[in-house]
Amino acid sequence: MKSSALNRLLVETGELYSFAVRFFREGFRPRYEIAELIRQCFYIGNKTLPLVGLTGFIMGLVITIQSHPSLEAFGAQSWLPSVVSVSLVREIVPVITALICAGKIGSGIGAELGSMKVTEQIDAMEVSGTNPFKYLVVTRVFAAMLMLPLLIIVCDTISLYGSFLGTNMKQVITFHLFVNQVFEKLSFGDVLPSIIKSFFFGFAIGIIGCFKGFNTTNGTEGVGRAANSAVVACTFVVFIIDLMAAQIADILHIT
Amino acid sequence: MNENPTNTRPSVIQIKDLKKSFGENYVLRNFNVDLKEGENLVVLGKSGSGKSVLIKCIIGLMLPDSGSVQVFGDEVTDLSHDDLDSMRIKVGFLFQSNALYDSMTVRENLEFPLRRHWIKSEMTNVNDMVMEALTNVGLAETVDMTPAELSGGMRKRIALARTLILKPKIILYDEPTTGLDPITGKEISHLMLDIQKKYNTSSIIISHDMNCVKITANRIVVLIDGVCYATGTYDELSKSTDIRVKQFFD
């Protein structure tokens, strides 16, 4: 990497850190923009749910179908529901949901705030006596933090139903038995880390999207760049958080 | 042409030795100007000469490197966040790009500053206040439309209505006729003049549209090389023999 590119990366990381510190400083002090927070929660949750739900269903179905031959080779078909459910709930659903949200929410926030920045709407907000950071950034980051865990829980449920259908393609199993086999292996220790890390996914997606949008320059060209770089950065950070979460869960023996 | 009866009135904005630079680019160097109560002051200058920077320093969107900016006697750079918000109620700002909120209807755009400065006694009839502001700019019928459905001239009027809704004492206009056809530009200029007369507002108008300048200006300040190069009425400056002033009027 050229030194100028490295410098730019380090400077931007420092600026993102300052931006995040400002979020914590301003996010917990009045005035609270509750109406805008609810609007953003609705927007993020409602707009992303169909995509996340469909993806979850397909993931559950496909992973079950593809896992079946391997387990069958060892005569362990009966383990299919429990094995698939653990991998779905612990890893696949949270990460895939976060990646979808990185694409949809991260880019959406980056483009929306970027366009507001270049058309002076953020300045107009400030001039009208509104703190744009509180109104635009704090609400979106909190909304992403609140909605990501909910989306992941919904996606878990839908993907398990997809897995039930996938299991039934290869063998006959009742829904009651499938659920019993899933919860035989799936423990609270599997669900909790995925919920905890989803808050961090939400925070990362929200703060990076807002940071990119809030610092947009160079007019409409900059808006496109902000949306694009928000997706790239969010995707990268989601994997970093996932890696760290796996290590921490392992160290704390949350398995 | 707009006569100037304001010479003896008190100043509402006083700018002294204002300096602002961006790296090595010094856009304002010891800039001095006063805005009198009820006066329309036009700041004339080339693109990139620092006109917009000047009004952004006045409203507190930018911090000057040094110098003094006083609005109603208060030093802007010394104001706390809350005091700055209070000051901004009294100072309206019309952006060059209009800066209407795309995701909101015209009504919501106008209600936004009202709800920010929630004064219960005045909030009893938000709808009346919105309709009054829209009627003032002649666009009451657009109340439930979105900015995307409006023409450039209509958007400018709506932005002006939003600026007026808090009944500011001072209005800062950033190139109010840029991007408009000459006829609409003239209409907006007359509207600005009507507002001055109706509400007795004081205004700083950033412009290089000479039609707008001629209609609205009580006094003109020519900003060249970051300083107040010349000042006077439209008539005085249009007869100037100084080539750097004359070029604006030719």
PDB file of N, CA, C and O in Angstrom, chain B residues 53-103:
ATOM      1  N   VAL B  53     -18.965  32.669   2.558  1.00  0.00           N
ATOM      2  CA  VAL B  53     -18.207  32.439   3.805  1.00  0.00           C
ATOM      3  C   VAL B  53     -18.562  33.518   4.827  1.00  0.00           C
ATOM      4  O   VAL B  53     -18.749  33.240   6.016  1.00  0.00           O
ATOM      5  N   LEU B  54     -18.714  34.744   4.329  1.00  0.00           N
ATOM      6  CA  LEU B  54     -19.036  35.878   5.208  1.00  0.00           C
ATOM      7  C   LEU B  54     -20.350  35.621   5.951  1.00  0.00           C
ATOM      8  O   LEU B  54     -20.413  35.732   7.186  1.00  0.00           O
ATOM      9  N   ILE B  55     -21.407  35.244   5.225  1.00  0.00           N
ATOM     10  CA  ILE B  55     -22.695  35.078   5.916  1.00  0.00           C
ATOM     11  C   ILE B  55     -22.721  33.789   6.744  1.00  0.00           C
ATOM     12  O   ILE B  55     -23.446  33.705   7.734  1.00  0.00           O
ATOM     13  N   LYS B  56     -21.900  32.811   6.362  1.00  0.00           N
ATOM     14  CA  LYS B  56     -21.827  31.601   7.189  1.00  0.00           C
ATOM     15  C   LYS B  56     -21.111  31.897   8.509  1.00  0.00           C
ATOM     16  O   LYS B  56     -21.394  31.258   9.525  1.00  0.00           O
ATOM     17  N   CYS B  57     -20.192  32.856   8.494  1.00  0.00           N
ATOM     18  CA  CYS B  57     -19.549  33.292   9.747  1.00  0.00           C
ATOM     19  C   CYS B  57     -20.566  34.039  10.621  1.00  0.00           C
ATOM     20  O   CYS B  57     -20.546  33.930  11.856  1.00  0.00           O
ATOM     21  N   ILE B  58     -21.451  34.793   9.969  1.00  0.00           N
ATOM     22  CA  ILE B  58     -22.445  35.563  10.736  1.00  0.00           C
ATOM     23  C   ILE B  58     -23.410  34.628  11.459  1.00  0.00           C
ATOM     24  O   ILE B  58     -23.748  34.824  12.620  1.00  0.00           O
ATOM     25  N   ILE B  59     -23.837  33.561  10.782  1.00  0.00           N
ATOM     26  CA  ILE B  59     -24.841  32.661  11.364  1.00  0.00           C
ATOM     27  C   ILE B  59     -24.202  31.574  12.235  1.00  0.00           C
ATOM     28  O   ILE B  59     -24.891  30.788  12.889  1.00  0.00           O
ATOM     29  N   GLY B  60     -22.873  31.528  12.252  1.00  0.00           N
ATOM     30  CA  GLY B  60     -22.177  30.562  13.101  1.00  0.00           C
ATOM     31  C   GLY B  60     -21.988  29.200  12.475  1.00  0.00           C
ATOM     32  O   GLY B  60     -21.681  28.233  13.167  1.00  0.00           O
ATOM     33  N   LEU B  61     -22.151  29.109  11.149  1.00  0.00           N
ATOM     34  CA  LEU B  61     -21.886  27.831  10.479  1.00  0.00           C
ATOM     35  C   LEU B  61     -20.393  27.642  10.231  1.00  0.00           C
ATOM     36  O   LEU B  61     -19.934  26.536  10.017  1.00  0.00           O
ATOM     37  N   MET B  62     -19.672  28.769  10.237  1.00  0.00           N
ATOM     38  CA  MET B  62     -18.209  28.715  10.116  1.00  0.00           C
ATOM     39  C   MET B  62     -17.604  29.600  11.184  1.00  0.00           C
ATOM     40  O   MET B  62     -18.204  30.622  11.544  1.00  0.00           O
ATOM     41  N   LEU B  63     -16.438  29.215  11.652  1.00  0.00           N
ATOM     42  CA  LEU B  63     -15.754  30.042  12.644  1.00  0.00           C
ATOM     43  C   LEU B  63     -14.704  30.892  11.943  1.00  0.00           C
ATOM     44  O   LEU B  63     -13.919  30.366  11.145  1.00  0.00           O
ATOM     45  N   PRO B  64     -14.680  32.197  12.207  1.00  0.00           N
ATOM     46  CA  PRO B  64     -13.626  33.011  11.592  1.00  0.00           C
ATOM     47  C   PRO B  64     -12.272  32.721  12.246  1.00  0.00           C
ATOM     48  O   PRO B  64     -12.229  32.233  13.371  1.00  0.00           O
ATOM     49  N   ASP B  65     -11.204  33.014  11.501  1.00  0.00           N
ATOM     50  CA  ASP B  65      -9.860  32.849  12.086  1.00  0.00           C
ATOM     51  C   ASP B  65      -9.627  33.910  13.148  1.00  0.00           C
ATOM     52  O   ASP B  65      -9.048  33.649  14.199  1.00  0.00           O
ATOM     53  N   SER B  66     -10.058  35.121  12.857  1.00  0.00           N
ATOM     54  CA  SER B  66      -9.958  36.208  13.841  1.00  0.00           C
ATOM     55  C   SER B  66     -10.939  37.310  13.451  1.00  0.00           C
ATOM     56  O   SER B  66     -11.567  37.248  12.395  1.00  0.00           O
ATOM     57  N   GLY B  67     -11.061  38.295  14.305  1.00  0.00           N
ATOM     58  CA  GLY B  67     -11.985  39.391  14.039  1.00  0.00           C
ATOM     59  C   GLY B  67     -13.260  39.229  14.842  1.00  0.00           C
ATOM     60  O   GLY B  67     -13.423  38.256  15.604  1.00  0.00           O
ATOM     61  N   SER B  68     -14.154  40.169  14.662  1.00  0.00           N
ATOM     62  CA  SER B  68     -15.359  40.208  15.479  1.00  0.00           C
ATOM     63  C   SER B  68     -16.613  40.201  14.606  1.00  0.00           C
ATOM     64  O   SER B  68     -16.693  40.915  13.615  1.00  0.00           O
ATOM     65  N   VAL B  69     -17.574  39.346  14.969  1.00  0.00           N
ATOM     66  CA  VAL B  69     -18.890  39.340  14.313  1.00  0.00           C
ATOM     67  C   VAL B  69     -19.939  39.504  15.407  1.00  0.00           C
ATOM     68  O   VAL B  69     -20.108  38.613  16.241  1.00  0.00           O
ATOM     69  N   GLN B  70     -20.577  40.661  15.433  1.00  0.00           N
ATOM     70  CA  GLN B  70     -21.602  40.894  16.448  1.00  0.00           C
ATOM     71  C   GLN B  70     -22.984  40.958  15.805  1.00  0.00           C
ATOM     72  O   GLN B  70     -23.188  41.667  14.825  1.00  0.00           O
ATOM     73  N   VAL B  71     -23.899  40.179  16.379  1.00  0.00           N
ATOM     74  CA  VAL B  71     -25.292  40.208  15.924  1.00  0.00           C
ATOM     75  C   VAL B  71     -26.133  40.678  17.103  1.00  0.00           C
ATOM     76  O   VAL B  71     -26.106  40.059  18.171  1.00  0.00           O
ATOM     77  N   PHE B  72     -26.847  41.757  16.927  1.00  0.00           N
ATOM     78  CA  PHE B  72     -27.599  42.408  18.028  1.00  0.00           C
ATOM     79  C   PHE B  72     -26.703  42.618  19.252  1.00  0.00           C
ATOM     80  O   PHE B  72     -27.120  42.408  20.391  1.00  0.00           O
ATOM     81  N   GLY B  73     -25.458  42.960  19.007  1.00  0.00           N
ATOM     82  CA  GLY B  73     -24.522  43.267  20.087  1.00  0.00           C
ATOM     83  C   GLY B  73     -23.834  42.063  20.700  1.00  0.00           C
ATOM     84  O   GLY B  73     -22.926  42.223  21.521  1.00  0.00           O
ATOM     85  N   ASP B  74     -24.242  40.844  20.323  1.00  0.00           N
ATOM     86  CA  ASP B  74     -23.611  39.642  20.886  1.00  0.00           C
ATOM     87  C   ASP B  74     -22.528  39.127  19.947  1.00  0.00           C
ATOM     88  O   ASP B  74     -22.749  39.005  18.741  1.00  0.00           O
ATOM     89  N   GLU B  75     -21.376  38.816  20.539  1.00  0.00           N
ATOM     90  CA  GLU B  75     -20.272  38.263  19.759  1.00  0.00           C
ATOM     91  C   GLU B  75     -20.607  36.804  19.418  1.00  0.00           C
ATOM     92  O   GLU B  75     -20.747  35.963  20.313  1.00  0.00           O
ATOM     93  N   VAL B  76     -20.749  36.500  18.127  1.00  0.00           N
ATOM     94  CA  VAL B  76     -21.236  35.171  17.704  1.00  0.00           C
ATOM     95  C   VAL B  76     -20.317  34.057  18.200  1.00  0.00           C
ATOM     96  O   VAL B  76     -20.780  33.010  18.668  1.00  0.00           O
ATOM     97  N   THR B  77     -19.008  34.283  18.129  1.00  0.00           N
ATOM     98  CA  THR B  77     -18.074  33.210  18.495  1.00  0.00           C
ATOM     99  C   THR B  77     -18.080  32.932  20.002  1.00  0.00           C
ATOM    100  O   THR B  77     -17.614  31.885  20.436  1.00  0.00           O
ATOM    101  N   ASP B  78     -18.591  33.877  20.795  1.00  0.00           N
ATOM    102  CA  ASP B  78     -18.629  33.671  22.251  1.00  0.00           C
ATOM    103  C   ASP B  78     -19.929  33.025  22.721  1.00  0.00           C
ATOM    104  O   ASP B  78     -20.069  32.702  23.907  1.00  0.00           O
ATOM    105  N   LEU B  79     -20.889  32.870  21.822  1.00  0.00           N
ATOM    106  CA  LEU B  79     -22.199  32.365  22.248  1.00  0.00           C
ATOM    107  C   LEU B  79     -22.141  30.867  22.544  1.00  0.00           C
ATOM    108  O   LEU B  79     -21.468  30.108  21.838  1.00  0.00           O
ATOM    109  N   SER B  80     -22.860  30.464  23.584  1.00  0.00           N
ATOM    110  CA  SER B  80     -22.990  29.032  23.866  1.00  0.00           C
ATOM    111  C   SER B  80     -23.909  28.432  22.810  1.00  0.00           C
ATOM    112  O   SER B  80     -24.556  29.163  22.051  1.00  0.00           O
ATOM    113  N   HIS B  81     -23.994  27.111  22.799  1.00  0.00           N
ATOM    114  CA  HIS B  81     -24.826  26.444  21.803  1.00  0.00           C
ATOM    115  C   HIS B  81     -26.282  26.904  21.911  1.00  0.00           C
ATOM    116  O   HIS B  81     -26.936  27.190  20.900  1.00  0.00           O
ATOM    117  N   ASP B  82     -26.777  26.998  23.145  1.00  0.00           N
ATOM    118  CA  ASP B  82     -28.180  27.414  23.348  1.00  0.00           C
ATOM    119  C   ASP B  82     -28.387  28.866  22.917  1.00  0.00           C
ATOM    120  O   ASP B  82     -29.401  29.208  22.302  1.00  0.00           O
ATOM    121  N   ASP B  83     -27.411  29.716  23.266  1.00  0.00           N
ATOM    122  CA  ASP B  83     -27.526  31.131  22.883  1.00  0.00           C
ATOM    123  C   ASP B  83     -27.455  31.304  21.363  1.00  0.00           C
ATOM    124  O   ASP B  83     -28.127  32.167  20.794  1.00  0.00           O
ATOM    125  N   LEU B  84     -26.617  30.456  20.752  1.00  0.00           N
ATOM    126  CA  LEU B  84     -26.504  30.505  19.286  1.00  0.00           C
ATOM    127  C   LEU B  84     -27.846  30.119  18.647  1.00  0.00           C
ATOM    128  O   LEU B  84     -28.299  30.760  17.691  1.00  0.00           O
ATOM    129  N   ASP B  85     -28.495  29.093  19.217  1.00  0.00           N
ATOM    130  CA  ASP B  85     -29.822  28.699  18.720  1.00  0.00           C
ATOM    131  C   ASP B  85     -30.826  29.836  18.881  1.00  0.00           C
ATOM    132  O   ASP B  85     -31.642  30.087  17.993  1.00  0.00           O
ATOM    133  N   SER B  86     -30.761  30.516  20.022  1.00  0.00           N
ATOM    134  CA  SER B  86     -31.679  31.645  20.265  1.00  0.00           C
ATOM    135  C   SER B  86     -31.424  32.765  19.257  1.00  0.00           C
ATOM    136  O   SER B  86     -32.363  33.392  18.760  1.00  0.00           O
ATOM    137  N   MET B  87     -30.140  33.006  19.002  1.00  0.00           N
ATOM    138  CA  MET B  87     -29.788  34.044  18.024  1.00  0.00           C
ATOM    139  C   MET B  87     -30.316  33.668  16.635  1.00  0.00           C
ATOM    140  O   MET B  87     -30.824  34.514  15.896  1.00  0.00           O
ATOM    141  N   ARG B  88     -30.242  32.364  16.316  1.00  0.00           N
ATOM    142  CA  ARG B  88     -30.650  31.914  14.982  1.00  0.00           C
ATOM    143  C   ARG B  88     -32.155  32.027  14.759  1.00  0.00           C
ATOM    144  O   ARG B  88     -32.609  32.008  13.620  1.00  0.00           O
ATOM    145  N   ILE B  89     -32.937  32.124  15.842  1.00  0.00           N
ATOM    146  CA  ILE B  89     -34.377  32.360  15.665  1.00  0.00           C
ATOM    147  C   ILE B  89     -34.572  33.744  15.054  1.00  0.00           C
ATOM    148  O   ILE B  89     -35.471  33.959  14.244  1.00  0.00           O
ATOM    149  N   LYS B  90     -33.697  34.657  15.438  1.00  0.00           N
ATOM    150  CA  LYS B  90     -33.844  36.049  14.972  1.00  0.00           C
ATOM    151  C   LYS B  90     -33.180  36.293  13.619  1.00  0.00           C
ATOM    152  O   LYS B  90     -33.324  37.362  13.035  1.00  0.00           O
ATOM    153  N   VAL B  91     -32.402  35.298  13.165  1.00  0.00           N
ATOM    154  CA  VAL B  91     -31.689  35.474  11.897  1.00  0.00           C
ATOM    155  C   VAL B  91     -32.085  34.355  10.921  1.00  0.00           C
ATOM    156  O   VAL B  91     -31.764  33.189  11.141  1.00  0.00           O
ATOM    157  N   GLY B  92     -32.793  34.699   9.875  1.00  0.00           N
ATOM    158  CA  GLY B  92     -33.171  33.707   8.866  1.00  0.00           C
ATOM    159  C   GLY B  92     -32.076  33.576   7.822  1.00  0.00           C
ATOM    160  O   GLY B  92     -31.297  34.506   7.600  1.00  0.00           O
ATOM    161  N   PHE B  93     -32.017  32.411   7.193  1.00  0.00           N
ATOM    162  CA  PHE B  93     -30.967  32.159   6.200  1.00  0.00           C
ATOM    163  C   PHE B  93     -31.597  31.484   4.986  1.00  0.00           C
ATOM    164  O   PHE B  93     -32.183  30.413   5.104  1.00  0.00           O
ATOM    165  N   LEU B  94     -31.488  32.122   3.849  1.00  0.00           N
ATOM    166  CA  LEU B  94     -31.992  31.511   2.605  1.00  0.00           C
ATOM    167  C   LEU B  94     -30.798  30.950   1.836  1.00  0.00           C
ATOM    168  O   LEU B  94     -29.925  31.703   1.403  1.00  0.00           O
ATOM    169  N   PHE B  95     -30.771  29.636   1.696  1.00  0.00           N
ATOM    170  CA  PHE B  95     -29.627  28.985   1.054  1.00  0.00           C
ATOM    171  C   PHE B  95     -29.707  29.092  -0.467  1.00  0.00           C
ATOM    172  O   PHE B  95     -30.800  29.099  -1.042  1.00  0.00           O
ATOM    173  N   GLN B  96     -28.546  29.117  -1.065  1.00  0.00           N
ATOM    174  CA  GLN B  96     -28.462  29.183  -2.524  1.00  0.00           C
ATOM    175  C   GLN B  96     -29.182  27.989  -3.163  1.00  0.00           C
ATOM    176  O   GLN B  96     -29.883  28.126  -4.157  1.00  0.00           O
ATOM    177  N   SER B  97     -29.031  26.821  -2.548  1.00  0.00           N
ATOM    178  CA  SER B  97     -29.646  25.597  -3.094  1.00  0.00           C
ATOM    179  C   SER B  97     -31.049  25.365  -2.532  1.00  0.00           C
ATOM    180  O   SER B  97     -31.614  24.299  -2.737  1.00  0.00           O
ATOM    181  N   ASN B  98     -31.564  26.331  -1.795  1.00  0.00           N
ATOM    182  CA  ASN B  98     -32.873  26.278  -1.115  1.00  0.00           C
ATOM    183  C   ASN B  98     -32.844  25.391   0.122  1.00  0.00           C
ATOM    184  O   ASN B  98     -33.468  25.692   1.118  1.00  0.00           O
ATOM    185  N   ALA B  99     -32.153  24.235   0.018  1.00  0.00           N
ATOM    186  CA  ALA B  99     -31.989  23.310   1.155  1.00  0.00           C
ATOM    187  C   ALA B  99     -33.319  22.874   1.749  1.00  0.00           C
ATOM    188  O   ALA B  99     -33.442  22.729   2.962  1.00  0.00           O
ATOM    189  N   LEU B 100     -34.305  22.658   0.888  1.00  0.00           N
ATOM    190  CA  LEU B 100     -35.574  22.106   1.390  1.00  0.00           C
ATOM    191  C   LEU B 100     -35.361  20.623   1.696  1.00  0.00           C
ATOM    192  O   LEU B 100     -34.624  19.941   0.989  1.00  0.00           O
ATOM    193  N   TYR B 101     -36.040  20.130   2.737  1.00  0.00           N
ATOM    194  CA  TYR B 101     -35.877  18.723   3.103  1.00  0.00           C
ATOM    195  C   TYR B 101     -36.680  17.864   2.123  1.00  0.00           C
ATOM    196  O   TYR B 101     -37.908  17.926   2.100  1.00  0.00           O
ATOM    197  N   ASP B 102     -35.962  17.070   1.334  1.00  0.00           N
ATOM    198  CA  ASP B 102     -36.588  16.280   0.263  1.00  0.00           C
ATOM    199  C   ASP B 102     -37.628  15.296   0.772  1.00  0.00           C
ATOM    200  O   ASP B 102     -38.602  15.007   0.087  1.00  0.00           O
ATOM    201  N   SER B 103     -37.369  14.761   1.965  1.00  0.00           N
ATOM    202  CA  SER B 103     -38.241  13.688   2.464  1.00  0.00           C
ATOM    203  C   SER B 103     -39.515  14.237   3.111  1.00  0.00           C
ATOM    204  O   SER B 103     -40.352  13.469   3.563  1.00  0.00           O
TER     205      SER B 103
END
